[in-house]
Amino acid sequence: MDSLDAQRKYLVTCSESLILSHGQGPGLDLVEKETDPQQVVMVNLSCLLLKNLDNVGSCRSLRVCILADNFISTIDALIACVHIVKLDLKGNQITQLPGVVFWDSLRRLQLLHLHDNNMGTRKNIEGLSGCPNLTALTLYDTPLSLKGNYRHCIINSIWSLKALDNFVVSDEEIIENWILPLHFKTLCHNFYLNLYPAAKMGPYQSEMRAIHKIISEVNRIQSVYSPTLIIQRWIRGHLTRKRLGLVPAVPSRERFSIRVHLSPIASVETDSQQTQEETWVKECTAKQHLQVLQEVVTSQASLEAKKQKDISPPHNTPQNSKTMRSNRAKYSEAERDFSAAEEFYEEKLGKMCFRLIGFKALVHQVEPVSNMLISRQQGGRDIRSAIRLFHTQRPETPKLPHPRPPLINAEKRLMGRCLGSISLAPFQVIQRAYRMREQAEALQRRAQQVAHSQARREGAQGQRHGLLEARREVVLQVREKEQKEVEGALALLRASRDREVQEVRQRHAVFLEEKRRRASERAMVVAFSRQHAFLSKTVNRHAVRQRQSHAQQERSVMVASSRQQSRIQRERIMGCIEDRQQSLKEEAITSRVNRDTYLATKHTNQLLRAQERVASVKASHAKMEVLHPVPVNQTA
């Protein structure tokens, strides 16, 4: 409890300067702030520990109001902001919403975020039914959202609502006892839409674009996954094409017209019947439309299949049936009245009905079974049309029989004969006197009743004045008592405020003293750090110089030693080079002597071999004999 009181001490009042610092004007510049609250069109006061909305009503042009994550409990001050389009009240302490008058004034409100609040019953949000253009609403993470049938009650109490708690409203939630396929079901993934996206707060134009994007997405989902809207779009497209002449022309043959009314044919003279028919029209489903269209197409196909030419209809067909002729003669006049009523009804309904037009086939059938079926179908249609005609006609008021004259018996006849010559003037005078006396007595009784009622009224007025005086005295006493209590409470409040002011002043003084102490410590630390930095720089500079001198001495010693080593190495290299040159010279002389010796030996060997070859050739020439060629046989 102490922590809660401590938190309440830090709650902030919504002041005009706070609104101007967190508000935006209609321009594109985010840096420049508005100076007039009436020109502010968007304000973001989220997470500011607000406890009330006292000065928000001065923003007459406000369109986007973000009040999330505060401690607000009442929002009555927003009744003056009639141009609000989006209102974010997420994460507050709201338990009761205002009434219908408050929400009726916000006629442009389309997005309302109330999730993460403390509404627990439907009575807490009854006023939302007066918001005429509310499109999207969030109420999740509230005690009310945990109750059963909560979504059905909210959707059917706010007529303009199209999306609730991140799901678009489906036709199953509006039309009772209507079972749809899976992708048209309530809370299906096709109807999911994030109504509260986590995005950074941008300028006013981008916020309005985000609002329009959410509303357009809601409308798109409804147009794609709402069977009612799909059927209406088809019918409007057909009527528009027909009006523009885009429907193909019908050949000049005998035509039949099947009228599919979305309400039963009845008299349209009374307003109650019109409202019933319009209600029935709104409750018509897509399944009924499709069934009617399927029946019409199948009936036309069956009639076209049975059509034949140049065959006279048999006697048992509807054309030659005596019963049907008599029925047609009997109901011809009724059908004319029915057609007139139907034309008047069509003018009244306008676009609430549509007509399927086709060609009537000439039925000439030889088979007796199909003829019998056709005659029975025709008889059933005539009977149904007669029943519809009977129900559309108003019952005539029954004529009352003429009253019979009273019976005159023999005694009455005798008295009439006896008294026929007697004058009735004295009796009339006596009757008139009795009547006047009765009137006077009635007037006297009325006067007494009036006097008695006046006396009772005066007594009642006296009692009322006494009661009013007593009530006034009680009210004055209660008011004096309440005034004393209020004065005592004000005194306690002033005392508590004085104590709070003293505490704040003491805390401020302690804060100032702490601030001075910290400033002195900071100055001492700065001075010490400066001295330490100067000393450290000096020491570092001296150390750097010493390191540089040592490095220079080491470098000179290393240079001298390296020069001496390079000289010694150079002398060694020169000695090696001279020894190498001497060895190379010796090797060259030795190789030259060896080469000359090898060449001389080779030449001697070659000369000996040549001499041996010459001797062998000479010996072979001495032994050679003359050979004569053998003649060749030409015939072979």
XYZ file of C-alpha atoms in Angstrom:
636
model
C 0.000 0.000 0.000
C 2.891 2.326 0.801
C 4.450 1.581 -2.577
C 1.119 2.348 -4.301
C 0.859 5.664 -2.464
C 4.451 6.387 -3.398
C 3.652 5.682 -7.049
C 0.595 7.917 -6.932
C 2.734 10.794 -5.716
C 4.631 10.676 -8.998
C 1.514 10.638 -11.260
C 1.350 13.508 -13.734
C -1.534 15.759 -14.730
C -2.111 16.250 -18.449
C -1.097 19.889 -18.848
C -1.186 22.060 -21.953
C 2.608 22.273 -22.155
C 2.836 18.467 -22.036
C 0.344 18.182 -24.911
C 2.248 20.734 -27.000
C 5.599 19.027 -26.354
C 4.261 15.598 -27.420
C 1.819 16.774 -30.121
C 2.120 17.232 -33.862
C 0.499 19.603 -36.275
C -0.826 18.894 -39.762
C 2.548 19.794 -41.345
C 5.380 17.431 -42.297
C 7.987 18.979 -39.961
C 8.535 16.846 -36.825
C 11.015 19.211 -35.187
C 8.791 22.283 -35.172
C 6.150 22.057 -32.433
C 2.710 23.636 -32.376
C 2.021 26.552 -30.072
C -1.786 26.425 -30.290
C -3.533 23.317 -28.836
C -6.424 23.719 -31.269
C -4.046 23.036 -34.205
C -2.725 19.746 -32.776
C -3.950 16.776 -34.877
C -1.922 13.954 -33.260
C -0.668 13.499 -29.700
C 1.394 10.638 -28.236
C 1.181 10.577 -24.422
C 2.036 6.935 -23.822
C 4.074 5.790 -20.762
C 3.982 9.214 -19.049
C 2.224 8.210 -15.755
C -0.867 10.296 -16.563
C -3.701 10.227 -14.055
C -6.291 12.375 -15.886
C -7.075 14.086 -19.204
C -7.933 17.582 -18.022
C -6.594 19.689 -20.915
C -7.033 17.251 -23.805
C -10.463 18.733 -24.560
C -8.778 21.910 -25.821
C -7.427 19.998 -28.850
C -10.442 20.534 -31.093
C -8.725 19.239 -34.249
C -7.321 16.062 -32.663
C -7.556 12.992 -34.938
C -5.014 10.494 -33.551
C -4.773 10.153 -29.754
C -2.261 7.681 -28.201
C -2.739 7.293 -24.406
C -1.323 3.805 -23.854
C 0.280 2.507 -20.622
C -0.850 5.200 -18.170
C -3.021 5.372 -15.039
C -6.148 6.922 -16.627
C -9.524 5.886 -15.184
C -11.970 8.298 -16.913
C -12.014 9.651 -20.472
C -14.947 12.071 -20.306
C -12.670 14.971 -21.305
C -12.428 13.575 -24.858
C -16.072 14.437 -25.627
C -14.932 17.746 -27.142
C -12.551 16.014 -29.598
C -15.193 15.176 -32.194
C -12.704 14.573 -35.053
C -10.879 11.607 -33.482
C -10.266 8.730 -35.918
C -7.996 6.523 -33.762
C -8.040 6.275 -29.944
C -5.482 4.091 -28.133
C -6.290 3.471 -24.423
C -4.309 0.261 -23.986
C -2.894 -0.577 -20.533
C -4.815 1.911 -18.348
C -7.060 1.657 -15.252
C -10.433 2.046 -17.028
C -13.293 0.097 -15.448
C -16.355 1.968 -16.782
C -16.747 3.579 -20.205
C -18.901 6.701 -20.754
C -22.500 6.519 -21.954
C -24.105 6.658 -25.380
C -24.000 10.470 -25.583
C -20.181 10.466 -25.322
C -19.671 7.894 -28.088
C -22.383 9.449 -30.282
C -20.341 12.667 -30.382
C -17.281 10.770 -31.745
C -18.809 10.132 -35.152
C -15.459 9.767 -36.977
C -13.943 7.223 -34.577
C -12.983 4.049 -36.468
C -10.168 2.395 -34.440
C -10.477 1.910 -30.668
C -7.942 -0.004 -28.547
C -9.196 -0.942 -25.045
C -7.229 -4.127 -24.371
C -5.374 -4.642 -21.078
C -7.938 -2.687 -19.013
C -10.292 -3.602 -16.148
C -13.741 -3.832 -17.808
C -15.499 -6.846 -16.283
C -19.155 -6.799 -17.436
C -21.144 -5.858 -20.507
C -22.672 -2.926 -18.637
C -19.229 -1.327 -18.500
C -19.138 -1.012 -22.308
C -22.837 -0.546 -23.177
C -22.153 2.976 -24.417
C -20.078 1.699 -27.359
C -23.325 0.812 -29.153
C -23.814 4.548 -29.776
C -20.580 4.918 -31.793
C -21.896 5.124 -35.388
C -18.688 4.423 -37.401
C -16.615 2.187 -35.110
C -14.902 -0.350 -37.416
C -12.213 -2.108 -35.336
C -12.135 -2.763 -31.574
C -9.696 -4.587 -29.259
C -10.873 -5.909 -25.866
C -8.558 -8.856 -25.266
C -6.649 -9.226 -21.964
C -9.649 -7.853 -20.035
C -11.899 -9.678 -17.520
C -14.796 -9.279 -19.961
C -12.980 -11.246 -22.693
C -12.842 -14.318 -20.411
C -16.629 -14.676 -20.267
C -18.529 -17.060 -22.506
C -20.372 -15.787 -25.580
C -18.548 -12.479 -25.159
C -17.693 -12.055 -28.844
C -21.265 -12.756 -30.031
C -22.719 -10.177 -27.612
C -20.216 -7.450 -28.535
C -20.605 -7.915 -32.304
C -24.416 -7.901 -32.223
C -24.563 -4.834 -29.947
C -22.267 -2.643 -32.126
C -23.781 -2.687 -35.619
C -20.927 -0.916 -37.413
C -18.207 -3.240 -36.010
C -16.225 -5.201 -38.624
C -13.226 -6.499 -36.640
C -12.841 -7.550 -32.989
C -9.636 -8.721 -31.275
C -7.470 -9.319 -34.383
C -10.228 -11.250 -36.250
C -12.643 -9.861 -38.848
C -16.348 -10.488 -38.165
C -17.754 -13.399 -40.209
C -21.310 -14.011 -41.403
C -21.722 -16.874 -38.916
C -21.461 -14.390 -36.047
C -24.203 -12.157 -37.493
C -26.685 -14.684 -38.942
C -27.733 -17.293 -36.388
C -27.955 -21.028 -37.149
C -26.025 -20.678 -40.414
C -23.372 -23.345 -40.971
C -20.689 -22.348 -43.488
C -17.666 -24.170 -45.003
C -14.349 -24.205 -43.189
C -12.780 -21.168 -44.884
C -15.859 -19.071 -43.997
C -15.898 -20.183 -40.335
C -15.584 -17.854 -37.358
C -11.991 -17.209 -36.129
C -10.568 -18.925 -39.222
C -7.017 -18.006 -40.220
C -8.444 -16.240 -43.286
C -10.074 -13.664 -40.962
C -6.912 -12.912 -38.934
C -5.643 -9.320 -38.993
C -3.204 -7.652 -36.576
C -5.111 -4.554 -35.416
C -2.306 -3.364 -33.104
C 0.999 -3.671 -34.980
C 4.199 -2.892 -33.072
C 5.642 0.017 -35.050
C 7.488 3.205 -34.220
C 5.472 6.390 -33.979
C 5.871 8.377 -37.182
C 4.440 11.641 -38.484
C 0.734 12.335 -38.759
C 0.496 11.439 -42.463
C 2.124 8.014 -42.000
C -0.155 7.258 -39.032
C -3.252 8.114 -41.083
C -1.958 5.904 -43.915
C -1.561 3.036 -41.436
C -5.152 3.567 -40.220
C -6.527 3.567 -43.776
C -4.451 0.466 -44.554
C -5.991 -1.447 -41.618
C -9.549 -0.416 -42.572
C -9.002 -1.292 -46.248
C -7.603 -4.696 -45.239
C -10.702 -5.341 -43.089
C -12.957 -4.447 -46.033
C -10.903 -6.664 -48.364
C -11.186 -9.696 -46.080
C -14.943 -9.195 -45.748
C -15.380 -8.826 -49.509
C -13.465 -12.069 -50.144
C -14.757 -14.282 -47.296
C -18.329 -12.991 -46.740
C -20.946 -15.010 -48.721
C -23.543 -12.259 -48.262
C -21.295 -9.605 -49.812
C -20.298 -11.958 -52.621
C -23.964 -12.594 -53.556
C -24.764 -8.882 -53.375
C -21.765 -8.110 -55.633
C -22.942 -10.657 -58.217
C -26.494 -9.311 -58.236
C -25.342 -5.678 -58.463
C -23.017 -6.583 -61.341
C -25.842 -8.325 -63.206
C -28.211 -5.396 -62.699
C -25.524 -2.899 -63.768
C -24.721 -4.855 -66.943
C -28.419 -5.101 -67.688
C -28.844 -1.364 -67.179
C -25.879 -0.623 -69.474
C -27.152 -2.984 -72.143
C -24.273 -5.468 -71.828
C -26.599 -8.457 -71.374
C -27.049 -10.350 -74.722
C -30.331 -9.676 -76.514
C -33.141 -12.252 -76.307
C -34.575 -13.620 -79.629
C -38.181 -12.796 -80.470
C -39.800 -15.978 -79.224
C -42.270 -16.668 -76.552
C -40.553 -15.964 -73.265
C -41.201 -17.093 -69.749
C -40.137 -15.222 -66.651
C -39.474 -16.778 -63.277
C -39.482 -14.156 -60.573
C -37.326 -14.921 -57.577
C -38.425 -12.632 -54.764
C -36.313 -12.196 -51.709
C -39.511 -11.717 -49.668
C -42.932 -13.411 -49.797
C -45.587 -11.912 -52.083
C -47.959 -10.053 -49.874
C -49.742 -6.760 -49.647
C -47.379 -3.816 -49.429
C -49.906 -1.258 -48.325
C -49.146 -1.415 -44.600
C -45.790 -0.362 -43.099
C -45.578 -3.376 -40.808
C -45.684 -5.796 -43.715
C -42.980 -3.794 -45.513
C -40.649 -3.974 -42.527
C -41.266 -7.730 -42.202
C -40.450 -8.252 -45.896
C -37.278 -6.148 -45.663
C -36.173 -8.111 -42.584
C -36.795 -11.358 -44.437
C -34.766 -10.001 -47.388
C -31.788 -9.273 -45.157
C -31.877 -12.779 -43.692
C -31.907 -14.509 -47.104
C -28.797 -16.665 -47.510
C -26.509 -17.602 -50.354
C -27.648 -21.214 -50.245
C -31.253 -20.222 -50.993
C -30.145 -18.127 -54.011
C -28.103 -20.999 -55.419
C -30.931 -23.507 -54.892
C -33.358 -21.263 -56.773
C -30.937 -20.782 -59.669
C -30.271 -24.539 -59.852
C -33.995 -25.344 -59.911
C -34.580 -22.846 -62.737
C -31.718 -24.205 -64.847
C -32.746 -27.859 -64.368
C -36.400 -27.133 -65.194
C -35.412 -25.296 -68.392
C -33.079 -28.132 -69.461
C -35.760 -30.773 -68.884
C -38.300 -28.783 -70.910
C -35.844 -28.322 -73.793
C -35.071 -32.058 -73.814
C -38.751 -32.970 -74.077
C -39.545 -30.597 -76.957
C -40.768 -32.118 -80.257
C -42.252 -30.625 -83.407
C -45.501 -31.073 -85.366
C -47.181 -33.331 -82.820
C -50.607 -32.492 -81.491
C -50.960 -32.723 -77.711
C -52.859 -35.760 -76.421
C -56.138 -35.565 -74.562
C -54.589 -35.992 -71.121
C -52.206 -33.035 -71.506
C -52.784 -29.741 -69.735
C -53.787 -28.074 -73.024
C -56.829 -30.365 -73.551
C -57.678 -31.196 -69.947
C -61.240 -30.214 -68.980
C -60.233 -29.736 -65.381
C -57.449 -27.347 -66.328
C -59.722 -25.438 -68.712
C -62.308 -25.015 -65.993
C -59.624 -23.999 -63.490
C -58.190 -21.455 -65.976
C -61.628 -20.026 -66.611
C -62.287 -19.931 -62.879
C -59.048 -18.201 -61.904
C -58.492 -15.917 -64.932
C -59.854 -12.860 -63.164
C -57.922 -13.704 -59.993
C -54.704 -14.015 -62.025
C -55.226 -10.552 -63.506
C -55.585 -9.097 -60.011
C -52.564 -11.079 -58.898
C -50.427 -9.798 -61.811
C -51.453 -6.201 -61.025
C -50.543 -6.704 -57.373
C -47.253 -8.282 -58.421
C -46.345 -5.289 -60.634
C -47.137 -2.896 -57.805
C -45.081 -5.035 -55.443
C -42.123 -4.975 -57.853
C -42.243 -1.173 -58.015
C -42.206 -1.045 -54.222
C -39.331 -3.452 -53.790
C -37.077 -2.024 -56.499
C -33.710 -3.743 -56.250
C -34.828 -6.249 -53.627
C -35.749 -8.823 -56.275
C -34.293 -10.028 -59.530
C -35.685 -11.887 -62.547
C -34.349 -14.905 -64.388
C -35.367 -14.736 -68.065
C -35.432 -17.627 -70.526
C -37.498 -19.181 -73.333
C -40.569 -21.235 -72.839
C -40.339 -24.509 -74.725
C -43.244 -25.890 -76.735
C -44.140 -29.152 -75.038
C -45.588 -31.797 -77.342
C -45.143 -35.215 -75.837
C -46.438 -38.537 -77.094
C -45.455 -40.617 -74.088
C -48.404 -40.938 -71.678
C -46.246 -41.149 -68.551
C -44.419 -37.869 -69.217
C -47.722 -36.236 -70.234
C -49.272 -37.338 -66.950
C -46.307 -35.940 -65.021
C -46.497 -32.630 -66.876
C -50.245 -32.372 -66.246
C -49.723 -33.040 -62.551
C -46.972 -30.430 -62.377
C -49.210 -27.912 -64.119
C -52.052 -28.733 -61.751
C -49.740 -28.318 -58.749
C -48.518 -24.931 -60.045
C -52.106 -23.765 -60.574
C -53.067 -24.915 -57.094
C -50.065 -23.150 -55.547
C -50.804 -19.969 -57.481
C -54.430 -20.164 -56.311
C -53.255 -20.645 -52.710
C -50.897 -17.661 -53.013
C -53.725 -15.628 -54.509
C -56.010 -16.704 -51.656
C -53.425 -15.618 -49.078
C -52.731 -12.298 -50.781
C -56.411 -11.312 -50.907
C -57.908 -9.596 -47.916
C -60.916 -11.230 -46.351
C -64.087 -9.276 -46.817
C -65.836 -8.026 -43.730
C -68.923 -10.183 -43.080
C -72.231 -8.437 -43.546
C -74.339 -8.272 -40.438
C -77.892 -9.627 -40.847
C -80.764 -7.165 -40.655
C -82.330 -7.045 -37.184
C -85.658 -8.710 -37.012
C -88.625 -6.699 -35.749
C -89.818 -7.578 -32.222
C -92.586 -10.106 -31.952
C -96.055 -8.634 -31.294
C -98.372 -10.871 -29.367
C -102.170 -10.565 -28.829
C -101.890 -8.584 -25.546
C -99.643 -5.927 -27.148
C -101.991 -5.707 -30.091
C -105.031 -5.261 -27.694
C -103.224 -2.538 -25.673
C -102.405 -0.754 -28.900
C -106.033 -0.778 -29.928
C -107.237 0.420 -26.496
C -104.620 3.212 -26.160
C -104.663 4.298 -29.750
C -107.099 7.192 -29.045
C -105.444 8.384 -25.742
C -103.185 11.531 -25.899
C -99.549 10.996 -24.716
C -98.753 14.687 -24.131
C -99.169 14.549 -20.272
C -96.951 11.536 -20.083
C -94.301 13.314 -22.145
C -94.421 16.337 -19.802
C -94.076 14.062 -16.789
C -91.189 12.231 -18.425
C -89.499 15.570 -19.224
C -89.881 16.713 -15.601
C -88.400 13.491 -14.304
C -85.519 13.888 -16.742
C -84.830 17.476 -15.669
C -84.877 16.414 -12.006
C -82.431 13.598 -12.734
C -80.168 16.075 -14.538
C -80.304 18.476 -11.592
C -79.463 15.665 -9.173
C -76.597 14.583 -11.422
C -75.280 18.173 -11.520
C -75.548 18.393 -7.732
C -73.669 15.122 -7.341
C -70.988 16.335 -9.745
C -70.669 19.616 -7.821
C -70.258 17.677 -4.590
C -67.677 15.431 -6.222
C -65.834 18.472 -7.577
C -65.865 20.151 -4.160
C -64.691 16.943 -2.515
C -61.937 16.492 -5.113
C -60.878 20.136 -4.667
C -60.723 19.622 -0.909
C -58.646 16.480 -1.396
C -56.426 18.315 -3.846
C -55.905 21.181 -1.407
C -55.101 18.662 1.298
C -52.726 16.860 -1.013
C -51.096 20.164 -1.938
C -50.676 20.982 1.734
C -49.166 17.589 2.371
C -46.928 18.020 -0.642
C -45.763 21.423 0.560
C -45.104 19.948 3.973
C -43.181 17.063 2.494
C -41.242 19.431 0.262
C -40.381 21.617 3.225
C -39.331 18.606 5.243
C -37.291 17.281 2.342
C -35.764 20.713 1.802
C -34.783 20.886 5.452
C -33.314 17.371 5.246
C -31.450 18.297 2.064
C -30.151 21.492 3.670
C -28.995 19.545 6.698
C -27.336 16.968 4.473
C -25.757 19.737 2.436
C -24.455 21.466 5.561
C -23.119 18.149 6.796
C -21.500 17.419 3.436
C -20.107 20.934 3.328
C -18.571 20.422 6.756
C -17.177 17.077 5.627
C -15.854 18.678 2.455
C -14.294 21.487 4.449
C -12.723 18.932 6.791
C -11.508 16.921 3.819
C -10.166 20.097 2.202
C -8.404 20.985 5.433
C -6.913 17.504 5.594
C -5.976 17.784 1.942
C -4.358 21.177 2.510
C -2.488 19.795 5.511
C -1.364 16.765 3.511
C -0.354 19.047 0.642
C 1.569 21.256 3.068
C 3.292 18.202 4.460
C 4.051 17.013 0.954
C 5.409 20.477 0.083
C 7.599 20.443 3.207
C 8.807 16.953 2.354
C 9.493 18.007 -1.216
C 11.363 21.079 0.001
C 13.380 18.982 2.439
C 14.134 16.474 -0.301
C 15.075 19.364 -2.569
C 17.391 20.829 0.086
C 18.993 17.423 0.637
C 19.314 17.063 -3.123
C 20.971 20.497 -3.402
C 23.396 19.687 -0.562
C 24.239 16.372 -2.186
C 24.660 18.171 -5.484
C 27.092 20.687 -3.908
C 29.071 17.895 -2.223
C 29.291 15.982 -5.464
C 30.366 19.137 -7.300
C 33.177 19.773 -4.767
C 34.289 16.168 -4.973
C 34.221 16.347 -8.724
C 36.343 19.559 -8.661
C 38.846 17.942 -6.286
C 39.023 14.872 -8.499
C 39.563 17.054 -11.564
C 42.405 18.999 -9.853
C 44.042 15.802 -8.619
C 43.735 14.224 -12.030
C 45.327 17.263 -13.643
C 48.319 17.185 -11.226
C 48.689 13.457 -11.628
C 48.547 13.806 -15.411
C 51.253 16.523 -15.368
C 53.576 14.455 -13.124
C 53.003 11.339 -15.174
C 53.753 13.230 -18.382
C 57.027 14.590 -16.894
C 58.135 11.154 -15.661
C 57.262 9.619 -18.981
C 59.196 12.293 -20.857
C 62.342 11.686 -18.695
C 62.027 7.926 -19.132
C 61.642 8.353 -22.879
C 64.785 10.484 -23.050
C 66.798 7.930 -21.032
C 65.545 5.127 -23.229
C 66.479 7.096 -26.323
C 70.079 7.779 -25.051
C 70.590 4.107 -24.112
C 69.216 3.041 -27.456
C 71.564 5.448 -29.300
C 74.646 4.138 -27.400
C 73.633 0.548 -28.081
C 73.073 1.418 -31.705
C 76.593 3.006 -32.065
C 78.261 -0.026 -30.431
C 76.353 -2.361 -32.685
C 77.329 -0.303 -35.751
C 81.049 -0.403 -34.828
C 80.992 -4.140 -34.171
C 79.101 -4.768 -37.380
C 81.632 -2.702 -39.357
C 84.584 -4.657 -37.872
C 82.887 -7.976 -38.578
C 82.090 -6.913 -42.137
C 85.791 -5.920 -42.698
C 87.024 -9.265 -41.337
C 84.477 -11.080 -43.436
C 85.464 -9.096 -46.517
C 89.162 -10.063 -45.983
C 88.189 -13.694 -45.590
C 86.090 -13.535 -48.772
C 89.014 -12.000 -50.744
C 91.337 -14.791 -49.553
C 88.796 -17.385 -50.539
C 88.358 -15.776 -53.933
C 92.162 -15.809 -54.582
C 92.435 -19.473 -53.511
C 89.518 -20.312 -55.756
C 91.072 -18.563 -58.739
C 94.379 -20.426 -58.210
C 92.593 -23.764 -57.998
C 90.581 -22.979 -61.100
C 93.771 -22.182 -63.040
C 95.362 -25.471 -61.979
C 92.202 -27.374 -62.880
C 92.087 -25.681 -66.314
C 95.747 -26.663 -67.090
C 95.135 -30.253 -65.967
C 91.947 -30.542 -68.022
C 93.703 -29.082 -71.105
C 96.572 -31.653 -70.825
C 94.126 -34.495 -70.416
C 92.084 -33.322 -73.389
C 95.177 -33.125 -75.641
C 96.232 -36.605 -74.573
C 92.751 -37.969 -75.256
C 92.567 -36.369 -78.674
C 96.013 -37.679 -79.684
C 95.082 -41.202 -78.631
C 91.789 -40.966 -80.500
C 93.455 -39.746 -83.712
C 95.995 -42.589 -83.544
C 93.274 -45.165 -83.119
C 91.247 -43.768 -85.992
C 94.303 -43.822 -88.273
C 94.994 -47.477 -87.469
C 91.391 -48.473 -88.148
C 91.431 -46.636 -91.491
C 94.589 -48.425 -92.542
C 93.041 -51.796 -91.652
C 89.923 -51.012 -93.751
C 91.994 -50.030 -96.760
C 93.983 -53.275 -96.582
C 90.809 -55.352 -96.357
C 89.245 -53.549 -99.363
C 92.317 -54.132 -101.482
C 92.262 -57.840 -100.630
C 88.579 -58.138 -101.581
C 89.156 -56.439 -104.985
C 91.881 -58.916 -105.824
C 89.610 -61.925 -105.318
C 86.485 -60.464 -107.182
C 85.202 -62.338 -110.355
C 83.289 -60.991 -113.407
C 79.527 -61.929 -113.295
C 77.266 -61.841 -116.408
C 73.506 -61.057 -116.131
C 70.884 -63.810 -116.772
C 68.485 -63.117 -119.721
C 64.855 -62.488 -118.759
C 62.056 -64.717 -120.249
C 59.702 -62.274 -121.991
C 56.855 -64.797 -122.564
C 56.380 -65.376 -118.923
